[in-house]
Amino acid sequence: MPQPSVIPTVKLLIGGKLVESSTSHWRDVVNPATQEVLARVPFATEAEMNAAVASAKEAFKTWRKTPIGARARIFLKYQQLIREHMRELAAILTAEQGKTLPDAEGDVFRGLEVVEHAAGIGNLQLGELANNVAGGVDTYTLQQPLGVCAGITPFNFPAMIPLWMFPMAIATGNTFVLKPSEQDPMVTMRLAELALEAGVPPGVLNVIHGGADAVNLICDHPDIKAVSFVGSTRVGTHVYNRASQAGKRVQCMMGAKNHGIVLPDAHKEQTLNNLVGAAFGAAGQRCMALSVVILVGEAQGWLPELVAKARTLKVNAGVEGGTDVGPVVSRAALERIGALIERGIGEGAELVLDGRQPQVAGYPQGNFIAPTIFSGVTATMDIYREEIFGPVLCVMQAASLDEAIALINANPNGNGTALFTRSGAAARHFQEEIDVGQVGINVPIPVPAPMFSFSGSRASKLGDLGPYGKQAVQFYTQTKTVTQRWFDENEVGGAVNTTITLK
Ligand code: NAD
């Protein structure tokens, strides 16, 4: 692939200015369909990262006092700018991440919904008041911003996940330092530029780049009050422990193994379409991908049709029209997925659809893997226990709904799950008994809209509060209670009272 003579560099955003890093440590941002180097991303120096935090700390002094309406109007403008730049954002995202252009627009759109929600934050950031808790005494609460907050994001949703974080934090009165994935930081930077254009003042949003050192600095920095992380369970657990140890509020959304249960009374065509879309969309690189399907009873006979449908998906570069499955993000990811498929074969799972090394005309260098399906998978196999994060579906068999529920509840992860059925009674039983935070009934990827919160559970999450929605308002604010007494002139005086009561 011919390279441009000068490869652009990804800038840092510090104090409202796009800054060229002075670091000597750089990494290539690579197009996963072509291996073209699109840009070079810096691993910011410690001084640069400290400058970003300092600028956020300084900006907080005035931003926290900016009226709610003024903050909201910036996000109204921001959502408009994102809409106007949707095509451009999707094109950047597809080039650096690989997903199809329509799916990239979906990535931006799901983030845009959170921006719209942030514009209405005044309705959620309300305090409470109890009148007359004692004679002449009222108690009320203030939901006040924390200060400098930080976000650390993964590669798979480089638009949506940053937009889960900084709009909610900033709209509630905080300032922010964002550390995007070093694998695909370009669309995130374009979104940051649009935020400046929308009127986010200098220092209110800062972006640093890097890897483990940047993440550790965020965890340790005494001026950062809260950390929001989305990524793998391994790194998220580290971030949770390290940042909590440093006294910060932390929320970590992490890895998953999401199961779909298919009952024989489900609508067959609809269900199979849903399963294939949710297993192989975005090349399986979604934290809410349905990576395990449990066929119950007679639904076990649907396997050949599931395989046939998966086989029809078109594997190609994300920019090509009609593509269903784009490349996975990197060579390393491709090799890891390939090794896990080898392991599955070794473990005795039946490889009923082998998607390894597909031929993709025009893209001989792409990180492609076509839909791959294992059947006869058991709970002790590594391909079941590990998050494959590629277009690989594990099919399991169960005799009853309760057997399938028990299997899911025994899996440590709790991000998402779905049941396919026409039975209301079965759906309700599932909803009550399943120990997973996000449940779909005939909905394969049940990610809640922004008026709710993303509610993964168990090993998929650390921290009590989820991103966006009411829970994010709680996460990014501190509740202060004010108890006040005002006296009428004729009530003042009386005796000293040394007891605890307030009469
Ligand atoms: P990752 O954990 O490798 O990276 C996430 C962030 O952590 C990146 O910014 C990265 O720079 C940083 N990081 C990487 N290694 C580090 C280390 N050793 N020390 C400190 N920081 C480090 O995750 P990823 O591969 O970018 O994303 C895929 C993962 O994210 C999957 O496990 C997926 O399930 C998960 N994910 C979860 C959700 C959710 O809401 N639960 C959403 C999207 C993705």
Coordinates of C-alpha atoms and ligand atoms in Angstrom, one line a residue:
M1 CA 0.0 0.0 0.0
P2 CA 1.6 3.3 -1.0
Q3 CA 2.1 5.6 2.0
P4 CA 1.7 9.4 1.9
S5 CA 5.1 11.0 2.1
V6 CA 4.2 12.8 5.4
I7 CA 2.1 10.8 7.8
P8 CA -0.1 13.1 9.9
T9 CA 0.2 13.1 13.6
V10 CA -2.7 12.9 16.1
K11 CA -2.7 16.0 18.4
L12 CA -3.2 16.3 22.1
L13 CA -5.9 18.7 23.3
I14 CA -4.7 20.8 26.2
G15 CA -6.2 24.0 27.5
G16 CA -8.4 24.3 24.3
K17 CA -5.4 24.0 21.9
L18 CA -4.5 21.1 19.7
V19 CA -0.9 20.5 20.6
E20 CA 1.8 18.5 18.9
S21 CA 3.4 16.1 21.4
S22 CA 7.1 16.4 22.1
T23 CA 7.3 12.7 22.9
S24 CA 9.7 10.3 21.3
H25 CA 7.2 7.4 21.6
W26 CA 4.8 7.0 18.7
R27 CA 2.5 4.3 17.4
D28 CA 1.0 3.9 13.9
V29 CA -2.8 4.1 13.4
V30 CA -3.4 1.4 10.8
N31 CA -6.3 0.8 8.4
P32 CA -7.3 -2.8 9.2
A33 CA -8.5 -3.4 5.7
T34 CA -5.3 -2.3 3.9
Q35 CA -2.5 -1.9 6.5
E36 CA -2.1 1.8 5.3
V37 CA -0.7 3.9 8.1
L38 CA -3.2 6.7 8.5
A39 CA -1.5 8.6 11.3
R40 CA 0.9 8.4 14.1
V41 CA -0.4 8.7 17.7
P42 CA 1.9 10.0 20.5
F43 CA 2.3 8.5 23.9
A44 CA 2.2 11.8 25.7
T45 CA 4.9 12.8 28.1
E46 CA 4.3 13.0 31.8
A47 CA 4.6 16.8 31.6
E48 CA 2.0 17.0 28.8
M49 CA -0.4 14.8 30.8
N50 CA 0.1 16.8 33.9
A51 CA -0.6 20.0 31.9
A52 CA -3.9 18.5 30.7
V53 CA -5.0 17.8 34.2
A54 CA -3.8 21.2 35.4
S55 CA -5.8 22.9 32.6
A56 CA -8.9 20.9 33.6
K57 CA -8.4 21.9 37.2
E58 CA -8.1 25.6 36.3
A59 CA -11.1 25.5 34.0
F60 CA -13.3 23.9 36.7
K61 CA -13.1 27.1 38.7
T62 CA -15.4 28.9 36.3
W63 CA -17.1 26.0 34.5
R64 CA -18.7 24.8 37.8
K65 CA -20.4 28.2 38.1
T66 CA -21.6 28.3 34.5
P67 CA -25.4 28.2 34.5
I68 CA -27.0 24.9 33.6
G69 CA -28.8 26.5 30.6
A70 CA -25.5 27.8 29.2
R71 CA -24.0 24.4 29.5
A72 CA -27.0 22.8 27.9
R73 CA -26.9 25.1 24.9
I74 CA -23.4 24.0 24.1
F75 CA -24.6 20.4 23.9
L76 CA -27.6 21.4 21.7
K77 CA -25.1 23.0 19.3
Y78 CA -22.8 20.0 19.7
Q79 CA -25.5 17.5 18.7
Q80 CA -26.2 19.6 15.6
L81 CA -22.5 19.6 14.6
I82 CA -22.3 15.8 15.1
R83 CA -25.3 15.3 12.8
E84 CA -23.9 17.6 10.2
H85 CA -20.5 15.7 10.2
M86 CA -22.0 12.2 10.5
R87 CA -20.6 11.1 7.1
E88 CA -17.2 12.4 7.8
L89 CA -17.0 10.9 11.3
A90 CA -18.2 7.5 10.0
A91 CA -15.5 7.6 7.2
I92 CA -12.7 8.3 9.7
L93 CA -14.0 5.6 12.0
T94 CA -14.3 3.0 9.3
A95 CA -10.8 3.8 8.1
E96 CA -9.1 3.3 11.4
Q97 CA -11.4 0.7 13.0
G98 CA -12.7 -1.4 10.2
K99 CA -16.4 -1.6 10.8
T100 CA -18.8 -1.0 7.9
L101 CA -19.8 2.6 7.1
P102 CA -23.5 2.1 8.1
D103 CA -22.3 0.5 11.4
A104 CA -19.9 3.4 11.9
E105 CA -22.8 5.8 11.5
G106 CA -24.6 3.7 14.1
D107 CA -21.6 4.0 16.5
V108 CA -21.7 7.8 16.1
F109 CA -25.5 7.9 16.4
R110 CA -25.6 5.9 19.7
G111 CA -23.2 8.5 21.1
L112 CA -25.2 11.3 19.6
E113 CA -28.2 10.2 21.6
V114 CA -26.2 10.6 24.8
V115 CA -25.2 14.1 23.7
E116 CA -28.9 14.9 23.2
H117 CA -29.5 13.5 26.6
A118 CA -26.7 15.7 28.1
A119 CA -28.4 18.8 26.7
G120 CA -31.4 18.1 29.0
I121 CA -29.3 17.3 32.1
G122 CA -30.9 20.1 34.1
N123 CA -34.0 17.8 34.4
L124 CA -31.9 15.1 36.1
Q125 CA -29.5 17.1 38.2
L126 CA -32.2 18.2 40.6
G127 CA -31.9 18.1 44.3
E128 CA -34.6 17.0 46.8
L129 CA -36.2 19.0 49.6
A130 CA -37.9 17.8 52.8
N131 CA -39.9 20.5 54.4
N132 CA -40.1 20.7 58.2
V133 CA -37.8 17.9 59.2
A134 CA -37.8 19.5 62.6
G135 CA -39.4 22.7 63.9
G136 CA -38.6 25.4 61.3
V137 CA -36.0 23.2 59.7
D138 CA -35.8 22.1 56.0
T139 CA -33.2 19.8 54.5
Y140 CA -32.4 19.9 50.8
T141 CA -29.7 18.4 48.5
L142 CA -27.4 19.9 45.9
Q143 CA -25.9 17.7 43.2
Q144 CA -22.6 19.4 42.8
P145 CA -19.9 18.5 40.2
L146 CA -16.8 16.6 41.5
G147 CA -14.0 18.5 39.7
V148 CA -11.7 17.0 37.1
C149 CA -13.0 13.6 35.9
A150 CA -11.2 11.3 33.4
G151 CA -12.3 8.7 30.9
I152 CA -10.4 5.7 29.4
T153 CA -11.9 4.1 26.3
P154 CA -11.6 1.0 24.2
F155 CA -11.0 0.5 20.5
N156 CA -14.4 -1.0 19.5
F157 CA -16.7 2.0 19.8
P158 CA -14.3 5.0 19.3
A159 CA -17.2 7.4 18.9
M160 CA -20.0 6.1 21.1
I161 CA -18.0 5.4 24.2
P162 CA -16.1 8.7 24.5
L163 CA -19.6 10.3 24.0
W164 CA -20.9 8.2 26.9
M165 CA -18.4 9.9 29.1
F166 CA -17.4 13.5 28.5
P167 CA -20.8 15.0 27.6
M168 CA -22.4 13.7 30.8
A169 CA -19.4 14.8 32.9
I170 CA -19.2 18.3 31.4
A171 CA -22.9 18.9 31.3
T172 CA -23.1 18.2 35.0
G173 CA -20.4 20.8 35.6
N174 CA -17.1 18.8 35.7
T175 CA -14.1 19.2 33.5
F176 CA -12.6 16.2 31.7
V177 CA -9.4 14.5 30.6
L178 CA -10.0 11.8 28.0
K179 CA -7.6 9.0 27.1
P180 CA -8.9 7.3 23.9
S181 CA -7.8 3.9 22.6
E182 CA -4.4 4.3 21.0
Q183 CA -5.5 1.9 18.2
D184 CA -8.1 4.3 16.7
P185 CA -7.9 7.8 18.3
M186 CA -8.7 9.8 15.1
V187 CA -12.5 9.9 15.2
T188 CA -12.4 10.6 18.9
M189 CA -10.2 13.6 18.2
R190 CA -12.5 14.9 15.5
L191 CA -15.4 14.7 18.0
A192 CA -13.2 16.7 20.5
E193 CA -12.6 19.3 17.8
L194 CA -16.4 19.6 17.2
A195 CA -16.9 19.9 20.9
L196 CA -14.6 23.0 20.9
E197 CA -16.5 24.4 17.9
A198 CA -19.8 23.9 19.8
G199 CA -18.4 26.2 22.5
V200 CA -16.9 23.9 25.1
P201 CA -14.5 26.4 26.7
P202 CA -10.7 25.9 26.9
G203 CA -9.6 23.4 29.5
V204 CA -13.0 21.9 30.0
L205 CA -12.3 19.0 27.7
N206 CA -8.7 17.8 27.3
V207 CA -7.4 14.7 25.4
I208 CA -4.2 12.8 26.1
H209 CA -2.9 9.8 24.2
G210 CA -1.0 6.8 25.3
G211 CA -1.2 3.4 26.8
A212 CA -0.6 1.9 30.3
D213 CA 1.5 4.9 31.5
A214 CA -1.3 7.4 30.6
V215 CA -3.9 5.1 32.3
N216 CA -1.8 4.8 35.4
L217 CA -1.2 8.5 35.6
I218 CA -5.0 9.0 35.5
C219 CA -5.5 6.4 38.3
D220 CA -2.9 8.1 40.5
H221 CA -3.2 11.8 39.9
P222 CA -4.4 13.5 43.0
D223 CA -6.4 16.2 41.1
I224 CA -8.6 13.6 39.3
K225 CA -11.7 12.9 41.3
A226 CA -13.4 10.2 39.2
V227 CA -12.5 7.7 36.5
S228 CA -14.8 6.1 34.0
F229 CA -13.3 3.1 32.2
V230 CA -14.6 0.9 29.3
G231 CA -12.5 -2.0 28.1
S232 CA -11.3 -5.4 28.9
T233 CA -11.8 -7.1 32.3
R234 CA -8.1 -7.4 32.8
V235 CA -7.3 -3.7 32.4
G236 CA -10.6 -2.6 34.0
T237 CA -9.9 -4.6 37.2
H238 CA -6.5 -3.0 37.4
V239 CA -7.9 0.5 36.9
Y240 CA -10.7 -0.1 39.4
N241 CA -8.2 -1.3 42.1
R242 CA -5.6 1.4 41.4
A243 CA -7.9 4.4 41.1
S244 CA -10.0 3.3 44.1
Q245 CA -6.8 2.9 46.1
A246 CA -6.1 6.5 45.3
G247 CA -9.5 7.6 46.7
K248 CA -11.3 8.1 43.4
R249 CA -14.8 7.3 42.4
V250 CA -14.5 4.6 39.7
Q251 CA -16.8 2.9 37.2
C252 CA -15.5 0.1 34.9
M253 CA -17.5 -1.5 32.2
M254 CA -15.6 -4.6 31.1
G255 CA -15.6 -7.8 29.1
A256 CA -18.5 -10.1 28.4
K257 CA -19.8 -13.4 27.1
N258 CA -23.4 -12.8 26.1
H259 CA -25.8 -15.7 25.7
G260 CA -28.9 -15.9 23.6
I261 CA -31.4 -18.7 24.4
V262 CA -33.6 -19.9 21.7
L263 CA -36.8 -21.7 22.6
P264 CA -38.5 -23.9 20.0
D265 CA -41.6 -21.7 20.0
A266 CA -39.6 -18.6 18.8
H267 CA -40.3 -17.1 15.4
K268 CA -37.7 -19.0 13.5
E269 CA -36.7 -16.6 10.7
Q270 CA -36.7 -13.6 12.9
T271 CA -34.6 -15.3 15.5
L272 CA -32.0 -16.7 13.2
N273 CA -31.6 -13.2 11.6
N274 CA -31.2 -11.7 15.0
L275 CA -28.7 -14.2 16.1
V276 CA -26.5 -13.9 13.0
G277 CA -26.6 -10.1 13.1
A278 CA -25.7 -9.9 16.8
A279 CA -23.0 -12.6 16.6
F280 CA -21.2 -11.3 13.5
G281 CA -22.0 -7.6 13.3
A282 CA -18.9 -5.4 13.8
A283 CA -17.0 -8.7 13.2
G284 CA -18.0 -9.7 16.7
Q285 CA -16.1 -6.9 18.3
R286 CA -19.0 -5.6 20.5
C287 CA -19.1 -6.0 24.2
M288 CA -22.8 -6.8 23.7
A289 CA -22.2 -9.3 20.8
L290 CA -24.2 -12.5 21.2
S291 CA -21.2 -14.8 21.3
V292 CA -23.0 -17.9 22.7
V293 CA -26.3 -19.3 21.5
I294 CA -28.1 -22.0 23.6
L295 CA -30.5 -24.0 21.5
V296 CA -33.2 -25.5 23.7
G297 CA -35.0 -28.8 22.8
E298 CA -36.3 -28.9 19.3
A299 CA -34.6 -25.6 18.4
Q300 CA -31.4 -27.7 18.3
G301 CA -32.6 -28.7 14.8
W302 CA -32.1 -25.1 13.6
L303 CA -28.3 -25.3 13.6
P304 CA -28.0 -26.0 9.8
E305 CA -30.1 -23.0 9.0
L306 CA -28.1 -20.8 11.4
V307 CA -24.9 -21.9 9.7
A308 CA -26.4 -21.4 6.2
K309 CA -27.5 -17.8 7.1
A310 CA -24.0 -17.0 8.6
R311 CA -22.4 -18.3 5.4
T312 CA -24.3 -15.7 3.3
L313 CA -22.7 -12.7 5.1
K314 CA -20.4 -10.7 2.9
V315 CA -16.9 -10.2 4.2
N316 CA -15.2 -7.1 2.8
A317 CA -13.7 -3.8 3.7
G318 CA -16.0 -1.5 5.6
V319 CA -16.0 1.1 2.9
E320 CA -17.4 -1.3 0.3
G321 CA -21.2 -1.2 -0.2
G322 CA -23.1 -4.3 1.0
T323 CA -20.4 -5.4 3.4
D324 CA -21.7 -7.3 6.5
V325 CA -18.5 -8.2 8.2
G326 CA -15.4 -5.9 8.0
P327 CA -11.9 -6.7 9.2
V328 CA -11.0 -7.1 12.8
V329 CA -9.0 -4.2 14.3
S330 CA -5.4 -5.5 14.1
R331 CA -3.1 -8.2 13.0
A332 CA -2.7 -9.1 16.7
A333 CA -6.4 -9.5 17.1
L334 CA -6.6 -11.7 14.0
E335 CA -3.8 -13.9 15.3
R336 CA -5.4 -14.1 18.8
I337 CA -8.8 -15.1 17.3
G338 CA -7.1 -17.7 15.0
A339 CA -5.3 -19.2 18.0
L340 CA -8.6 -19.5 19.9
I341 CA -10.3 -21.3 17.0
E342 CA -7.4 -23.7 17.0
R343 CA -7.9 -24.2 20.7
G344 CA -11.6 -24.9 20.2
I345 CA -10.8 -27.6 17.7
G346 CA -8.3 -29.1 20.1
E347 CA -10.8 -29.0 22.9
G348 CA -13.2 -31.1 20.8
A349 CA -15.8 -28.5 19.8
E350 CA -17.2 -29.1 16.3
L351 CA -16.2 -26.5 13.8
V352 CA -19.4 -26.3 11.7
L353 CA -18.4 -23.1 9.9
D354 CA -14.8 -22.3 9.4
G355 CA -14.3 -18.6 8.5
R356 CA -10.5 -18.6 8.6
Q357 CA -8.5 -16.9 5.8
P358 CA -11.4 -15.8 3.5
Q359 CA -10.3 -14.4 0.1
V360 CA -11.4 -10.8 -0.1
A361 CA -10.8 -9.4 -3.6
G362 CA -8.9 -6.1 -3.6
Y363 CA -7.9 -6.4 0.0
P364 CA -5.2 -9.1 0.3
Q365 CA -3.7 -7.4 3.4
G366 CA -6.9 -7.1 5.4
N367 CA -7.4 -8.6 8.8
F368 CA -10.3 -10.7 7.7
I369 CA -12.0 -13.6 9.3
A370 CA -15.4 -14.7 8.1
P371 CA -18.3 -15.9 10.4
T372 CA -17.1 -19.0 12.3
I373 CA -19.4 -21.3 14.3
F374 CA -18.6 -24.0 16.8
S375 CA -21.3 -26.5 17.9
G376 CA -21.2 -28.8 20.9
V377 CA -19.4 -26.3 23.0
T378 CA -19.3 -27.0 26.8
A379 CA -18.8 -24.7 29.7
T380 CA -15.3 -26.0 30.5
M381 CA -13.8 -25.1 27.1
D382 CA -11.6 -22.1 26.7
I383 CA -13.6 -20.9 23.7
Y384 CA -16.5 -20.6 26.1
R385 CA -14.6 -19.2 29.1
E386 CA -12.7 -16.5 27.2
E387 CA -14.1 -13.5 25.4
I388 CA -13.1 -14.2 21.8
F389 CA -14.0 -10.7 20.5
G390 CA -14.2 -11.8 16.9
P391 CA -16.8 -13.3 14.5
V392 CA -16.9 -16.6 16.3
L393 CA -20.1 -18.0 17.7
C394 CA -20.3 -20.9 20.2
V395 CA -23.4 -23.0 20.0
M396 CA -24.5 -25.0 23.0
Q397 CA -27.4 -27.3 23.6
A398 CA -29.8 -27.5 26.5
A399 CA -32.9 -29.6 27.3
S400 CA -34.9 -26.9 29.0
L401 CA -35.1 -23.2 29.6
D402 CA -34.1 -23.7 33.3
E403 CA -31.0 -25.6 32.2
A404 CA -30.0 -22.8 29.9
I405 CA -30.6 -20.2 32.6
A406 CA -28.5 -22.2 35.1
L407 CA -25.7 -22.2 32.5
I408 CA -25.8 -18.5 32.0
N409 CA -26.0 -17.8 35.8
A410 CA -22.9 -20.0 36.3
N411 CA -20.9 -17.9 33.8
P412 CA -19.1 -15.1 35.6
N413 CA -20.0 -12.4 33.1
G414 CA -23.2 -10.4 33.3
N415 CA -23.2 -7.8 30.4
G416 CA -26.2 -8.9 28.3
T417 CA -28.4 -11.8 27.4
A418 CA -31.5 -12.4 25.2
L419 CA -34.3 -14.9 25.1
F420 CA -36.2 -15.7 21.9
T421 CA -39.7 -17.0 22.4
R422 CA -43.4 -16.4 21.8
S423 CA -44.3 -17.3 25.3
G424 CA -44.9 -14.4 27.7
A425 CA -44.7 -16.8 30.7
A426 CA -41.3 -18.1 29.6
A427 CA -40.1 -14.5 29.0
R428 CA -41.2 -13.4 32.5
H429 CA -39.6 -16.5 34.1
F430 CA -36.4 -15.6 32.3
Q431 CA -36.5 -12.0 33.3
E432 CA -36.9 -12.9 36.9
E433 CA -34.4 -15.8 37.2
I434 CA -31.5 -14.6 35.0
D435 CA -28.6 -13.0 36.8
V436 CA -27.5 -10.6 34.0
G437 CA -27.7 -6.8 34.0
Q438 CA -29.2 -6.2 30.5
V439 CA -31.9 -8.6 29.3
G440 CA -33.4 -8.7 25.9
I441 CA -36.7 -10.4 25.1
N442 CA -36.7 -11.0 21.3
V443 CA -34.1 -8.2 21.3
P444 CA -30.6 -9.5 20.6
I445 CA -28.5 -6.5 21.8
P446 CA -30.5 -4.9 24.6
V447 CA -28.4 -1.8 25.1
P448 CA -30.6 0.7 26.9
A449 CA -31.4 4.1 25.5
P450 CA -29.9 7.1 27.3
M451 CA -32.8 7.8 29.6
F452 CA -31.8 4.5 31.3
S453 CA -28.2 3.6 32.1
F454 CA -25.9 0.9 30.7
S455 CA -26.4 -1.8 33.4
G456 CA -24.0 -4.7 32.9
S457 CA -23.4 -6.7 36.0
R458 CA -21.2 -9.2 37.8
A459 CA -17.8 -9.7 36.3
S460 CA -18.6 -7.3 33.4
K461 CA -18.7 -4.3 35.7
L462 CA -17.0 -2.8 38.7
G463 CA -18.5 0.1 40.6
D464 CA -22.2 0.6 41.3
L465 CA -23.2 3.3 38.8
G466 CA -23.3 2.9 35.1
P467 CA -22.5 5.3 32.3
Y468 CA -25.2 7.8 31.0
G469 CA -28.7 8.2 32.3
K470 CA -29.6 9.0 35.9
Q471 CA -26.8 6.9 37.2
A472 CA -24.2 9.0 35.4
V473 CA -25.6 12.1 37.0
Q474 CA -25.1 10.4 40.4
F475 CA -21.6 9.2 39.3
Y476 CA -20.4 12.7 38.2
T477 CA -21.9 14.6 41.1
Q478 CA -21.5 14.7 44.9
T479 CA -24.7 15.0 47.0
K480 CA -24.5 17.7 49.5
T481 CA -27.3 18.0 52.1
V482 CA -28.1 21.4 53.5
T483 CA -30.1 21.5 56.7
Q484 CA -31.3 25.0 57.5
R485 CA -33.4 26.7 60.1
W486 CA -34.9 30.2 59.8
F487 CA -36.6 31.8 62.8
D488 CA -39.5 34.0 63.0
E489 CA -38.6 36.9 65.4
N490 CA -41.0 35.6 68.0
E491 CA -39.3 32.2 68.1
V492 CA -35.7 33.2 68.9
G493 CA -34.2 32.7 72.3
G494 CA -35.0 29.8 74.6
A495 CA -32.5 27.7 76.5
V496 CA -29.2 25.9 75.6
N497 CA -30.0 22.4 74.4
T498 CA -27.3 19.8 74.7
T499 CA -29.3 16.9 73.4
I500 CA -29.0 15.6 69.8
T501 CA -32.6 16.4 68.8
L502 CA -33.7 19.3 66.7
K503 CA -37.1 20.3 67.9
Ligands
NAD1 P1 -8.4 -2.8 26.5 O1 -8.7 -3.1 28.0 O2 -7.2 -3.5 25.9 O3 -8.1 -1.2 26.4 C1 -9.0 -0.3 27.0 C2 -8.1 0.9 27.4 O4 -7.2 0.5 28.4 C3 -7.4 1.6 26.2 O5 -7.5 3.0 26.3 C4 -6.0 1.1 26.4 O6 -5.0 2.0 26.0 C5 -5.9 0.9 27.9 N1 -4.9 -0.2 28.3 C6 -4.6 -1.3 27.5 N2 -3.7 -2.1 28.2 C7 -3.5 -1.5 29.4 C8 -2.6 -1.8 30.5 N3 -1.9 -2.9 30.5 N4 -2.6 -1.0 31.5 C9 -3.4 0.2 31.5 N5 -4.2 0.5 30.5 C10 -4.2 -0.3 29.4 O7 -9.7 -3.0 25.7 P2 -9.9 -3.0 24.1 O8 -9.3 -4.2 23.5 O9 -9.6 -1.7 23.6 O10 -11.5 -3.2 24.0 C11 -12.2 -4.4 24.0 C12 -12.7 -4.8 25.3 O11 -13.6 -3.8 25.8 C13 -13.5 -6.1 25.3 O12 -13.2 -6.8 26.4 C14 -15.0 -5.5 25.4 O13 -15.9 -6.5 25.9 C15 -14.8 -4.4 26.3 N6 -15.9 -3.4 26.2 C16 -16.8 -3.4 27.2 C17 -17.9 -2.6 27.1 C18 -18.9 -2.5 28.2 O14 -19.7 -1.6 28.2 N7 -18.9 -3.4 29.1 C19 -18.0 -1.8 25.9 C20 -17.1 -1.8 24.9 C21 -16.0 -2.7 25.1

